[in-house]
Structures are given as structure tokens and as C-alpha cells.
Tab-separated table of C-alpha atoms in Angstrom:
chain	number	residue	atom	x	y	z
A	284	UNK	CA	-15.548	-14.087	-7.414
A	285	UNK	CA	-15.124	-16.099	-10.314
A	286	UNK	CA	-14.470	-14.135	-13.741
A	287	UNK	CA	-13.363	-11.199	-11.371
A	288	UNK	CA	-9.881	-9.241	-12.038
A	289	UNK	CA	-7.887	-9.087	-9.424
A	290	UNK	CA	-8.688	-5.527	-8.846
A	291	UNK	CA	-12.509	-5.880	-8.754
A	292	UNK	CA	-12.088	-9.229	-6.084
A	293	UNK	CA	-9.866	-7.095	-3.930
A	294	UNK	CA	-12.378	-3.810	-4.098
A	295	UNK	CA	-15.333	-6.303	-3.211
A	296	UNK	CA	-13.495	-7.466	-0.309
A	297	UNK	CA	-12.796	-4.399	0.546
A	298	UNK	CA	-15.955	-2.189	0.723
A	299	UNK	CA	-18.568	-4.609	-0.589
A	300	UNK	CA	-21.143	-3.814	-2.483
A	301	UNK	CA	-19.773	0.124	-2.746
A	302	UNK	CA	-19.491	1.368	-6.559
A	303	UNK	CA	-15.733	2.224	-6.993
A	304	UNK	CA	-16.772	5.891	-7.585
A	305	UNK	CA	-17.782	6.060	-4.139
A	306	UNK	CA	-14.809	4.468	-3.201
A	307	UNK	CA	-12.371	6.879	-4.516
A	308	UNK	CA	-14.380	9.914	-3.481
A	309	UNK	CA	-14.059	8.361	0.171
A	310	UNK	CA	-10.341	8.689	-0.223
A	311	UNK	CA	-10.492	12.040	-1.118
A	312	UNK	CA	-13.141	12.921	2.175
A	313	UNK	CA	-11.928	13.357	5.558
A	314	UNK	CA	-14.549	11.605	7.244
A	315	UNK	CA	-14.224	7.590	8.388
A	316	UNK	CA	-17.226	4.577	7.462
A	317	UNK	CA	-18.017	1.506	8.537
A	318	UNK	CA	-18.236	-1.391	6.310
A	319	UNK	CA	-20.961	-3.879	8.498
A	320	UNK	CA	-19.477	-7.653	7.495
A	321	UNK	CA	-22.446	-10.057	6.292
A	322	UNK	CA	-19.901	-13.272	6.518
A	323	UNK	CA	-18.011	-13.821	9.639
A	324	UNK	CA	-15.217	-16.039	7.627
A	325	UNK	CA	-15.244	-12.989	5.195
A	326	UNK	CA	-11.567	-12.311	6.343
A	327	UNK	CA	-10.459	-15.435	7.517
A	328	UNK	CA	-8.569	-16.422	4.226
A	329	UNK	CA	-6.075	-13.845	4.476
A	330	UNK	CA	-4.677	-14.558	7.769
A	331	UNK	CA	-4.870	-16.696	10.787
A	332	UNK	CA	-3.757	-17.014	14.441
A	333	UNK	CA	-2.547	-20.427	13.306
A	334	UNK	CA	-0.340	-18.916	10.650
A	335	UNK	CA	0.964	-16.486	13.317
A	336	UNK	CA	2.247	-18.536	14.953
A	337	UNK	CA	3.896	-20.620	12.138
A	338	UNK	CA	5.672	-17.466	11.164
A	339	UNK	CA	6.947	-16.858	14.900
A	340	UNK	CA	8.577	-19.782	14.487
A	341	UNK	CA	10.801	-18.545	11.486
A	342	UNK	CA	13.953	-16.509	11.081
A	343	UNK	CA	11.935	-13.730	8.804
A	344	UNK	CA	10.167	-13.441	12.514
A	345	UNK	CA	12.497	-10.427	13.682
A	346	UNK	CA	13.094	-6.360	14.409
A	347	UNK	CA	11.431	-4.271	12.498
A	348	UNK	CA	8.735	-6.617	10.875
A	349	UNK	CA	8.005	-7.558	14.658
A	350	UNK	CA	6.944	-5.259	17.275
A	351	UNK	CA	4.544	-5.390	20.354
A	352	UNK	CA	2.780	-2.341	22.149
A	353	UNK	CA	0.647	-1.772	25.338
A	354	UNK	CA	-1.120	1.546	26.429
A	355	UNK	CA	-0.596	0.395	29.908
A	356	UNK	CA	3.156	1.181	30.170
A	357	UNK	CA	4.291	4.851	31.236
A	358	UNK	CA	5.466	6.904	28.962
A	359	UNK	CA	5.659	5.081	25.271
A	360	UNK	CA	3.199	2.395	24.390
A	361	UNK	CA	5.898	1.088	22.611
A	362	UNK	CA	7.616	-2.686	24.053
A	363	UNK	CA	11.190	-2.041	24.694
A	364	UNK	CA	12.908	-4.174	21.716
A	365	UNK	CA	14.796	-5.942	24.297
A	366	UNK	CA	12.324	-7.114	26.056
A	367	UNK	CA	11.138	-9.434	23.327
A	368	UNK	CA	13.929	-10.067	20.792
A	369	UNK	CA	18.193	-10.499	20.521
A	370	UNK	CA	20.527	-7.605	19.631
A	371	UNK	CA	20.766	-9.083	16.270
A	372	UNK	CA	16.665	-8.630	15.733
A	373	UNK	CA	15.984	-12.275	16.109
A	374	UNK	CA	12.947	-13.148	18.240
A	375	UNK	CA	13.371	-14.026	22.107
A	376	UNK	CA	10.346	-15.779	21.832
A	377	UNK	CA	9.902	-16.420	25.590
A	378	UNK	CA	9.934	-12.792	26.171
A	379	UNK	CA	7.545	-12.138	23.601
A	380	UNK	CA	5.461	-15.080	24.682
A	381	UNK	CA	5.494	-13.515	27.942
A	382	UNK	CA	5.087	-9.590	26.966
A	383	UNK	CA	1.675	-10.745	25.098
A	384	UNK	CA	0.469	-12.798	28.004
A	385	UNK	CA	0.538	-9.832	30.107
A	386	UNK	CA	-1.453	-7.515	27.582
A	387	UNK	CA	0.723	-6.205	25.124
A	388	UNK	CA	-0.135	-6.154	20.982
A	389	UNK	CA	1.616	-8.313	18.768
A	390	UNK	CA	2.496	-6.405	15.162
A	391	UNK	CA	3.745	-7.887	12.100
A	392	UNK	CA	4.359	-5.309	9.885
A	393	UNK	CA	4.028	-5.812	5.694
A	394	UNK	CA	3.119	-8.842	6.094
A	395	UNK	CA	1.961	-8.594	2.783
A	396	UNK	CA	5.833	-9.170	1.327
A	397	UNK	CA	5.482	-12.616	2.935
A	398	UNK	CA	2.511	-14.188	3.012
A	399	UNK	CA	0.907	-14.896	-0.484
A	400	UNK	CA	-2.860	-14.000	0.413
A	401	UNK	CA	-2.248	-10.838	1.581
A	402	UNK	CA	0.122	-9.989	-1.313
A	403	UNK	CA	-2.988	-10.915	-3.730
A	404	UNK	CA	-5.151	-8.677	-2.068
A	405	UNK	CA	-3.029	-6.173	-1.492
A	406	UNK	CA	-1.981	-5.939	-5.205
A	407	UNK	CA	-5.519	-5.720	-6.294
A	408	UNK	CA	-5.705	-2.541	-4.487
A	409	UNK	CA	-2.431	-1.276	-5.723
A	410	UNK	CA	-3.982	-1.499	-9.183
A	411	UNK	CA	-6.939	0.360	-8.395
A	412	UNK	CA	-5.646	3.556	-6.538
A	413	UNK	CA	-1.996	3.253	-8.329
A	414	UNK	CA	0.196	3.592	-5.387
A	415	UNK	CA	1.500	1.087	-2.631
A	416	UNK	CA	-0.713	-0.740	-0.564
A	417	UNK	CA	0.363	-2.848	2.893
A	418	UNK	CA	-0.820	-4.912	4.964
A	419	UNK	CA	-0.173	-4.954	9.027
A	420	UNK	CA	-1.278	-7.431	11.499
A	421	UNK	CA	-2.636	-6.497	14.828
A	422	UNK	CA	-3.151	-9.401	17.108
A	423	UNK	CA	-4.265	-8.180	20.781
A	424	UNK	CA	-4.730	-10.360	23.746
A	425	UNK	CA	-8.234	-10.331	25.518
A	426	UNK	CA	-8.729	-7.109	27.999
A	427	UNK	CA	-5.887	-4.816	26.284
A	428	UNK	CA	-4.875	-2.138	24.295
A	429	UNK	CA	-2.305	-1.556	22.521
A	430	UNK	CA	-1.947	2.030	21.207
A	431	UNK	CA	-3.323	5.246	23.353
A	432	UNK	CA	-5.024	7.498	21.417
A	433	UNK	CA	-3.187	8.429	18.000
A	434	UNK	CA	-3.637	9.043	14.480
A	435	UNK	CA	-2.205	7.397	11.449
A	436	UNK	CA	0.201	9.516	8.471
A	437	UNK	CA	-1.767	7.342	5.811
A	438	UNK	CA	-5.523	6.298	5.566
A	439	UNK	CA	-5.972	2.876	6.927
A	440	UNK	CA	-8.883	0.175	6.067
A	441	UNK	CA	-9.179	-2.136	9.233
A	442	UNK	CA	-10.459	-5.811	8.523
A	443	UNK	CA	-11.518	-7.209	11.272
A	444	UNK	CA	-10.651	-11.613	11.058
A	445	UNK	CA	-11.390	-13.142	14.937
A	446	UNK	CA	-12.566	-11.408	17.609
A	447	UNK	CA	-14.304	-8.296	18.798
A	448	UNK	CA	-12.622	-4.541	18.834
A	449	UNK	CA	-14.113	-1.777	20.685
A	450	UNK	CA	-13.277	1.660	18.708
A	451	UNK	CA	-13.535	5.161	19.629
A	452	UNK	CA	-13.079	7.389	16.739
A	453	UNK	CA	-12.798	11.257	17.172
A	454	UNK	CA	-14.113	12.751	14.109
A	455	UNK	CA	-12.724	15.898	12.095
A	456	UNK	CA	-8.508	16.302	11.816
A	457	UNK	CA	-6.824	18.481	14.101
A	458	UNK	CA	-3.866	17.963	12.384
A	459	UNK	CA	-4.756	18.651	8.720
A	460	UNK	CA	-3.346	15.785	6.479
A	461	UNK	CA	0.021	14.544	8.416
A	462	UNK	CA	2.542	12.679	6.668
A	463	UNK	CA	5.297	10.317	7.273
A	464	UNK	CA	7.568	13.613	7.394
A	465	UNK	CA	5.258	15.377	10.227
A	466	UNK	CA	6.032	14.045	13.427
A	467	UNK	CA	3.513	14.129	16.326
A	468	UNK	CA	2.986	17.755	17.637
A	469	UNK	CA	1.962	17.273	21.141
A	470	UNK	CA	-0.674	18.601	22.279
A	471	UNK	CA	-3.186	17.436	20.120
A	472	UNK	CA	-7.537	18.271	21.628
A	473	UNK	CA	-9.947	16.448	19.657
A	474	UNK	CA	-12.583	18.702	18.109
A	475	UNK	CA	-15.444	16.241	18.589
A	476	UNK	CA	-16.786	13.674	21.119
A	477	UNK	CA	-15.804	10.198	20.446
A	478	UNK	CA	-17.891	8.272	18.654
A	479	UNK	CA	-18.025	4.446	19.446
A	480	UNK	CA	-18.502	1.406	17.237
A	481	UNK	CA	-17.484	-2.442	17.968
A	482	UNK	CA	-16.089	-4.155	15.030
A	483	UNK	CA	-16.913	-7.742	14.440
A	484	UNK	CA	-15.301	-10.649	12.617
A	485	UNK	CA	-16.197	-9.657	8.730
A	486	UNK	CA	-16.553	-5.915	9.514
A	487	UNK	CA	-14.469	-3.260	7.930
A	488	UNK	CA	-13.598	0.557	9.167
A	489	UNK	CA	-12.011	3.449	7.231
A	490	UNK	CA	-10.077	5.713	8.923
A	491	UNK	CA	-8.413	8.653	7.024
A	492	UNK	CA	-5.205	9.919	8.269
A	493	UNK	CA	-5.046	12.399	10.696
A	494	UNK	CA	-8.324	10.954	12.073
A	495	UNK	CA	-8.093	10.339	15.591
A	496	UNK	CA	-8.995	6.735	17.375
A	497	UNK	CA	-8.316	3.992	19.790
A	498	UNK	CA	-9.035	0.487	20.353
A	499	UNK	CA	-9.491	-2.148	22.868
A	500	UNK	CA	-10.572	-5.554	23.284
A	501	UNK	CA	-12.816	-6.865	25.538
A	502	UNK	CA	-12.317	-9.686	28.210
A	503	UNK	CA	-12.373	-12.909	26.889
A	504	UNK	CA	-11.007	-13.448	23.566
A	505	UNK	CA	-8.493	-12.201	21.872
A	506	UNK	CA	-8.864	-9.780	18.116
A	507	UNK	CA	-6.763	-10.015	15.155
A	508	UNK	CA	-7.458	-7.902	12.754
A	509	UNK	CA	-5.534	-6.884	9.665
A	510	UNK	CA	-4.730	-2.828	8.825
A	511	UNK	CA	-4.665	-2.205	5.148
A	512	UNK	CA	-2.047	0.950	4.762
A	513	UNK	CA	-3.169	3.306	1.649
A	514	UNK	CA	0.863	4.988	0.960
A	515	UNK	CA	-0.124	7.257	-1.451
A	516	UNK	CA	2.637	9.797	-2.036
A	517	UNK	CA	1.986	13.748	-0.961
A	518	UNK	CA	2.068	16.659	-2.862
A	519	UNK	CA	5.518	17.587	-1.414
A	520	UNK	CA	6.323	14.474	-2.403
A	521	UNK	CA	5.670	14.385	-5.557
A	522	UNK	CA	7.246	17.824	-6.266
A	523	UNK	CA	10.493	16.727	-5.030
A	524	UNK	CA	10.488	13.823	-7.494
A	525	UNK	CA	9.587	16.169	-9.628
A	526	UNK	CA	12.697	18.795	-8.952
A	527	UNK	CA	14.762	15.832	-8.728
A	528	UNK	CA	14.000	14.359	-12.551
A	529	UNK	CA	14.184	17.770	-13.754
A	530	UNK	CA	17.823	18.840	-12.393
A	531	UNK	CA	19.010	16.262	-14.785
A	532	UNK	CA	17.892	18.390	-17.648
A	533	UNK	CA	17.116	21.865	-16.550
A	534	UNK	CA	20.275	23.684	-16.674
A	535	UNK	CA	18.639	26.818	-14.520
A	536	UNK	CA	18.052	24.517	-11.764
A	537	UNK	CA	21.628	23.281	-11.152
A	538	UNK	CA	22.538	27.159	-11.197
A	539	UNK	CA	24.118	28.750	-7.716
A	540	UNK	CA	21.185	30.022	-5.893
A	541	UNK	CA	21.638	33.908	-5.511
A	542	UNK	CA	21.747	34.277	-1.457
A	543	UNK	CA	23.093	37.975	-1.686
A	544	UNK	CA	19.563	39.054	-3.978
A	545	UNK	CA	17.851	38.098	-0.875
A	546	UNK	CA	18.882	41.955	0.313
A	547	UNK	CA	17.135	43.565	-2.295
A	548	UNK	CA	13.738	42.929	-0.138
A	549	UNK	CA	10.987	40.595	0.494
A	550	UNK	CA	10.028	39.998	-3.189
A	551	UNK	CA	13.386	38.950	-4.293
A	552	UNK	CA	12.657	35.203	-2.770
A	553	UNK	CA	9.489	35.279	-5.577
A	554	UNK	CA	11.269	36.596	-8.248
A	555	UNK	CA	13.613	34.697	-8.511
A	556	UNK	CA	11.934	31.083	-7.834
A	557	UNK	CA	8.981	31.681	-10.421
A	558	UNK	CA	10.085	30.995	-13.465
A	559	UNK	CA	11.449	27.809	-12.089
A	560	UNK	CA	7.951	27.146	-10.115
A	561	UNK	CA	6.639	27.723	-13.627
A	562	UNK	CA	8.804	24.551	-15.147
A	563	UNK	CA	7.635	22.249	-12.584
A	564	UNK	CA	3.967	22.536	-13.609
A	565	UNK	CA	5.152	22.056	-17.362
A	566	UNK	CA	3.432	19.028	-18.796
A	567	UNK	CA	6.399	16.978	-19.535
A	568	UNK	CA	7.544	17.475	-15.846
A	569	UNK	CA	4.473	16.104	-14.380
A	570	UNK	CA	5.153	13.173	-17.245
A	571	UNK	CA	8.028	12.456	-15.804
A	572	UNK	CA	7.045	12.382	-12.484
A	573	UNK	CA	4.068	10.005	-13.375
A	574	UNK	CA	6.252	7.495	-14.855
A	575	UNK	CA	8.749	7.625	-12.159
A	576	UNK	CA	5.912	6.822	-9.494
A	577	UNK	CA	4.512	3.907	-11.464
A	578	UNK	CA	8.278	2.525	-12.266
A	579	UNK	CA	8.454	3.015	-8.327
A	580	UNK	CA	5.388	1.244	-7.563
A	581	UNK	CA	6.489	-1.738	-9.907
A	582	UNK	CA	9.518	-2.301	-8.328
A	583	UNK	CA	9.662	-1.649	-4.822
A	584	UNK	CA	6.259	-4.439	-4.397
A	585	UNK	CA	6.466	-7.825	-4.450
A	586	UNK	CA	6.523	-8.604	-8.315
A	587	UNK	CA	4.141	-11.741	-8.510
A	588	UNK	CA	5.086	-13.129	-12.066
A	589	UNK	CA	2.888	-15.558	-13.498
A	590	UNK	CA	6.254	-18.326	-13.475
A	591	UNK	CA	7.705	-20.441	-11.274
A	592	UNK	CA	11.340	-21.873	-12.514
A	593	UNK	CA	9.681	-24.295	-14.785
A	594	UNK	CA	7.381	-22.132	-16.848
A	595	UNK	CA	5.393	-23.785	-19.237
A	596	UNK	CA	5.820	-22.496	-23.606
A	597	UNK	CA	2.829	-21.902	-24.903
A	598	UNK	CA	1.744	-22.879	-28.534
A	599	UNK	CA	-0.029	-21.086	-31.072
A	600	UNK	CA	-3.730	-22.212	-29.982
A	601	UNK	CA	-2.931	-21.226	-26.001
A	602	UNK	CA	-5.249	-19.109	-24.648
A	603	UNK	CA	-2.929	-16.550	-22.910
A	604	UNK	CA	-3.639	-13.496	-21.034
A	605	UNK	CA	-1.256	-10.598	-19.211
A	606	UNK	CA	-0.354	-11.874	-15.499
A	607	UNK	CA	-2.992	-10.778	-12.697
A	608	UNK	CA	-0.822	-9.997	-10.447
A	609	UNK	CA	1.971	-8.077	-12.133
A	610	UNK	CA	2.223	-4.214	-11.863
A	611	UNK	CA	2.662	-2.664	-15.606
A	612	UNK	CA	1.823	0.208	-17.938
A	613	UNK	CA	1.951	0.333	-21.445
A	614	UNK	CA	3.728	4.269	-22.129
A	615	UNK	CA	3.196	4.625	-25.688
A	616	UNK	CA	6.625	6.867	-27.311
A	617	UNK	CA	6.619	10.713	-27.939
A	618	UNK	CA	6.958	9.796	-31.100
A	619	UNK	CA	4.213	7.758	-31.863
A	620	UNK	CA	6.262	5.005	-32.761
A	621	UNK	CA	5.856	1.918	-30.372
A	622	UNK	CA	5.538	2.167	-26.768
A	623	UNK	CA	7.724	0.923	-23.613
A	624	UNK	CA	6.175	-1.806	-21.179
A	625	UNK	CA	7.139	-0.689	-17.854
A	626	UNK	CA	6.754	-3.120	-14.999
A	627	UNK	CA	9.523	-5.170	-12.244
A	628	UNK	CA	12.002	-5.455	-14.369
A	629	UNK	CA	13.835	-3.748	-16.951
A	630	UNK	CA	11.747	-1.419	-19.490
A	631	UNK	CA	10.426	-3.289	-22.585
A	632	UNK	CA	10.842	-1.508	-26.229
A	633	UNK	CA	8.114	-2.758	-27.873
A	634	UNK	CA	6.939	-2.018	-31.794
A	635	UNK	CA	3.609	-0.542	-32.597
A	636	UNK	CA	2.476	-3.977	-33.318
A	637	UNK	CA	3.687	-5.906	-30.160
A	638	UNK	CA	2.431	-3.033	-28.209
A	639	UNK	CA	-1.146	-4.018	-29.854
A	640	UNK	CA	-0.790	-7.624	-28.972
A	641	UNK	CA	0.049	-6.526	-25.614
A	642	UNK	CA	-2.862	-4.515	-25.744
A	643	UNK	CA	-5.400	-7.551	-27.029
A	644	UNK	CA	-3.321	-9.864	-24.272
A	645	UNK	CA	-5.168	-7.473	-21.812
A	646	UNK	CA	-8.440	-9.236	-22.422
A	647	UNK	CA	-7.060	-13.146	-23.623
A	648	UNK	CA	-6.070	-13.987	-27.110
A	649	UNK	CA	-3.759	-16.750	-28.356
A	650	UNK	CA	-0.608	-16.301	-30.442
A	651	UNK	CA	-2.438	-17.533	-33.438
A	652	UNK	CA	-5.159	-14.806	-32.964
A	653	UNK	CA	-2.511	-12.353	-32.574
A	654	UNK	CA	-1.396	-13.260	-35.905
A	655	UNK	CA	2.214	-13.977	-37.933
A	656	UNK	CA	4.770	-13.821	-35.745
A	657	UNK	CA	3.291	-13.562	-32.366
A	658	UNK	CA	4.363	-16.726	-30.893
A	659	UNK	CA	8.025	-16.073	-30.354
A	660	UNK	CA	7.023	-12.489	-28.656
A	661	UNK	CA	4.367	-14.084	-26.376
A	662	UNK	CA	7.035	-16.684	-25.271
A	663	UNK	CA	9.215	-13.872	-24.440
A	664	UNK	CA	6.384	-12.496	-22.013
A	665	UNK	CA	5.828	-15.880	-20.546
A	666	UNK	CA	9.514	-16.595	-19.759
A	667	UNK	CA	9.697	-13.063	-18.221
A	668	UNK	CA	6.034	-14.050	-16.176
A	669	UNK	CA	4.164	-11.075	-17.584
A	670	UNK	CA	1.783	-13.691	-19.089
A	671	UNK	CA	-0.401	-16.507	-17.731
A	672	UNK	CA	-2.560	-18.859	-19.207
A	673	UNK	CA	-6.011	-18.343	-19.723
């Protein structure tokens, strides 16, 4: 993957050799694929047993990052917290040593905030589709299960690392598109037969939300696979952001509601909220909701500047280029006038010209290509870690 942007290593791990078209249309279908794996190690560099078991042995090992499950208790599959960790959260690793010894799943939730690999991988993503991306870590001992039959409030991308994982998949949603906000009905019939597939090391599945499934491993060997969380924000969502950001400015909105209208008959509800539906599909609304979900994005991941406390300035013949890693758009200013670099930390004002140098950064230049006066702005980036060397 040599040459590759982050974003284009992270889509070929991913989904392979599948054009990026594809890709997004695939998030937009309700229907699940299977990715066949050509490399057994394909997955192996982003997590091991081994470093399980180093990160047990932390404090960052505790309640909520840690749970365990097991489809074979009544009731919840859920691990009673007590059973394997202290009031406080902290591990009681004995317990939890002997929960998973008698079936149940081990789950490390974003484990991409902690372990460097998966935040690489995971940010590539996050640059393609735009919203947050997380990792979760399912380690299940041989012979169990650890979840009954469910579905997930976001599409998931499994990656299967060691071991074998017999799924049953029950296509179609009977639930149309649940969020986080929806709990679990009850209740729920499948509308199809189950299909079956057995995921091996280097194999990848897609499951869209609200698809039903299961899995189990066989007897044996353990699985650990890793569940790549898509957390793309809803419509309803989106639209409360969007009230939100305009009550700031919208004088009509911060009005008293008019309860006693409601008498005047079923059309007084509509009346009265369409002019204000009609503001929230204004352009500059929807601007301002776009900005607020990429300032969002930026700062609630993991930031991964291209520094470390002892970052080395660059000199007018360094071949610089904008950090891989780092979550930023260049807004340009309503009035035409420079543009503001939004990314982890605070907004950057930038001039027409440094917003072009950011803009030839994009693809490698050095400050004396840049031209007169360059230098001293491209140090600036590289102290803040929004630029790496080439």
C-alpha cells in the first residue's frame, strides 16, 4: 500500500478490490455482502489475542470499555458487571478469567481510542464516509455464543482476525432503519429464512442495521474478530442540530409556541409549524449544520497530529505535506475573502493565500515552492501537527 492515502489503504482493507462507488451505494442498500479474504494474516495487524491480553492487564481495562456476554444465560445475554469487575469499574480479572472460560464473549469497546492500528484504520474510513467510525473487539471462546439473535442501530463491517465464526443472517429489516434512539420492540419475526455463511481469518461481512444475525463459534478454537461501527448521524438527527444552530438566530423559533391555536382544528398544528419547516431546509441552515457535523467529527475522534513533543522545524527545501491522519476542511468565507481551517483544535483564519498553500500542501510542496513568506506559516502548521514531512 505504498503511495496510498490513508483513505484509499483503509477502503482496500476494507472491501478489497470494490470501486468506492460500489462501496457507498452498499451503504445506502439494505442488503448485507461478503467480502471472501485471499490472505489469512490480512487482519492480523490490527489486533491480536496477545495484545488482549496486554491491555487486560491495564487500568484503561474497565466498565464500560469492557463487557462480556453469553446467549446461554436466562433472560439477558448480558454478564452481570459484578461478576467480572469492582464497583469502581476496575477489572476483577479472576472473574472475568473465569466468566470466559465457561463460554461467555469478551468485548472491548472503541478500542480504536487506544490502540494506534485501529485508530489508523479507522480514521481512513472516517475520511471517506465523513462521519465517525469505531472499532469493537469480539473475542469468543471455542463452542459459544455470545449474543442471541439481534440487530445492530448502525451498519457494521465484521473483520474476521483468528478463528472461524458461524453466521446466520436473516435478510430484509423488520424494523426499518433503527437508531440509537429506538429501543428494541419485542417481538421482532424475521421475514426470511436464515441464510448461513462461516467467516474465516481474512474474510469480511457487511451487515446493515436493522439486519438481523447471530454468531457462534465452533468447538475448538476460539474467534476474534473486530466490528467496524459506521455512526453516521440520522435524519432526526441532523434536524435537531439543525433547530438547535438556528434558535440562536431565528427569532420566530424562540417564540412561545401557541398551545391554545391547537382548538381551532386539526390544521392549526400545520399552519403554524410551516413556515418554520420552511427555514430549516434554507441553504444556510443545512450550512450550518454541515459544518457543525464535521467540527463534531474533528473533535470528538482521536486527533492523530503529525507531532510528538519534539516536533521537528522544517526549512525552506522540506518536502512537507498536510498530516494523514488529521480530520480537517478547508470552509472558504461568505465573503470570498480567505477561508477557515477547521479541524481538533481551534478554527484557523487563514488569508486567500495561506488558504492556497494549504491547498497545494494537500498534494506535497515545500515552503520555498510555496513562495515568499511561506516558511513561518508552514511552521505554524507543523507545531500545531497539521503537517508532516513528505
Amino acid at each position: 500500500m505504498s503511495g496510498s492515502t490513508l483513505a484509499e489503504a483503509a477502503w482496500r482493507l476494507a472491501f478489497g478490490s470494490l470501486p468506492m462507488e460500489d462501496g457507498l451505494a452498499l451503504r445506502e442498500s439494505p442488503d448485507w455482502r461478503h467480502f471472501p479474504g485471499h490472505d489469512p494474516d490480512r487482519y492480523r495487524h490490527l489486533i491480536s489475542i496477545a495484545e488482549i491480553d496486554a491491555f487486560l492487564a491495564t487500568d484503561a481495562a474497565a466498565r464500560p470499555r469492557i463487557s462480556m456476554a453469553d446467549s446461554s444465560r436466562k433472560g439477558s445475554a448480558a454478564v452481570p458487571e459484578e461478576d467480572y469487575a469492582f464497583p469502581d469499574g476496575g477489572l476483577d480479572l479472576p472473574g472475568l478469567f473465569a466468566c470466559f472460560d465457561a463460554g461467555a464473549t469478551l468485548v472491548v469497546s472503541q478500542f480504536n481510542q487506544m490502540h494506534a492500528p485501529l485508530a489508523r484504520f479507522c480514521r481512513g474510513l472516517e475520511q471517506v464516509y465523513l462521519h465517525a467510525v469505531q472499532a469493537n473487539i469480539y473475542l469468543t471462546p471455542p463452542g459459544a455464543q455470545g449474543f442471541r439473535m439481534h440487530y445492530d442501530t448502525h451498519d457494521v463491517l465484521v473483520l474476521q482476525v483468528e478463528g472461524e465464526k458461524a453466521w446466520r443472517i436473516w435478510p430484509g429489516q423488520p424494523f426499518p432503519n433503527p437508531t440509537r434512539r429506538t429501543p428494541w420492540p419485542g417481538g421482532i419475526e424475521p421475514l426470511a429464512e436464515a441464510e448461513t455463511i462461516t467467516l474465516r481469518p481474512g474474510d469480511a461481512l457487511y451487515v446493515p442495521r436493522g439486519v438481523l444475525h447471530d454468531a457462534a463459534t465452533q468447538d475448538g478454537e476460539p474467534s476474534l474478530h473486530v466490528t467496524i461501527g459506521f455512526m453516521e448521524p440520522s435524519f432526526a438527527e441532523v434536524l435537531r442540530m439543525a433547530v438547535d444552530l438556528l434558535e440562536e438566530s431565528e427569532p420566530a423559533l424562540r417564540a412561545t409556541f401557541p398551545t391554545w391555536r391547537l382548538a381551532d382544528g386539526p390544521g392549526a398544528l400545520a399552519a403554524l409549524a410551516q413556515p418554520l419547516a420552511a427555514k430549516l431546509a434554507e441553504p444556510a441552515a443545512l450550512d450550518r449544520v454541515a459544518l457543525a457535523l464535521l467540527d463534531r467529527l474533528a473533535a470528538d475522534q482521536p486527533a492523530l497530529l503529525a507531532r510528538g513533543l519534539f516536533p521537528k522545524q522544517p526549512e525552506a527545501g522540506t518536502k512537507l505535506h498536510l498530516a494523514p491522519g488529521v480530520l480537517h476542511a478547508l470552509v472558504p468565507e461568505p465573503s470570498g475573502e480567505g477561508a477557515s481551517l477547521r479541524w481538533a483544535g481551534a478554527p484557523l483564519a487563514l488569508t486567500s493565500q495561506e488558504a492556497g498553500w494549504v491547498a497545494r500542501l494537500a498534494d506535497g510542496a515545500t515552503p520555498a515552492e510555496l513562495g515568499e513568506d511561506s516558511l513561518g506559516f508552514c511552521r505554524k502548521l507543523r507545531r500545531l501537527g497539521l503537517l508532516a514531512e513528505a
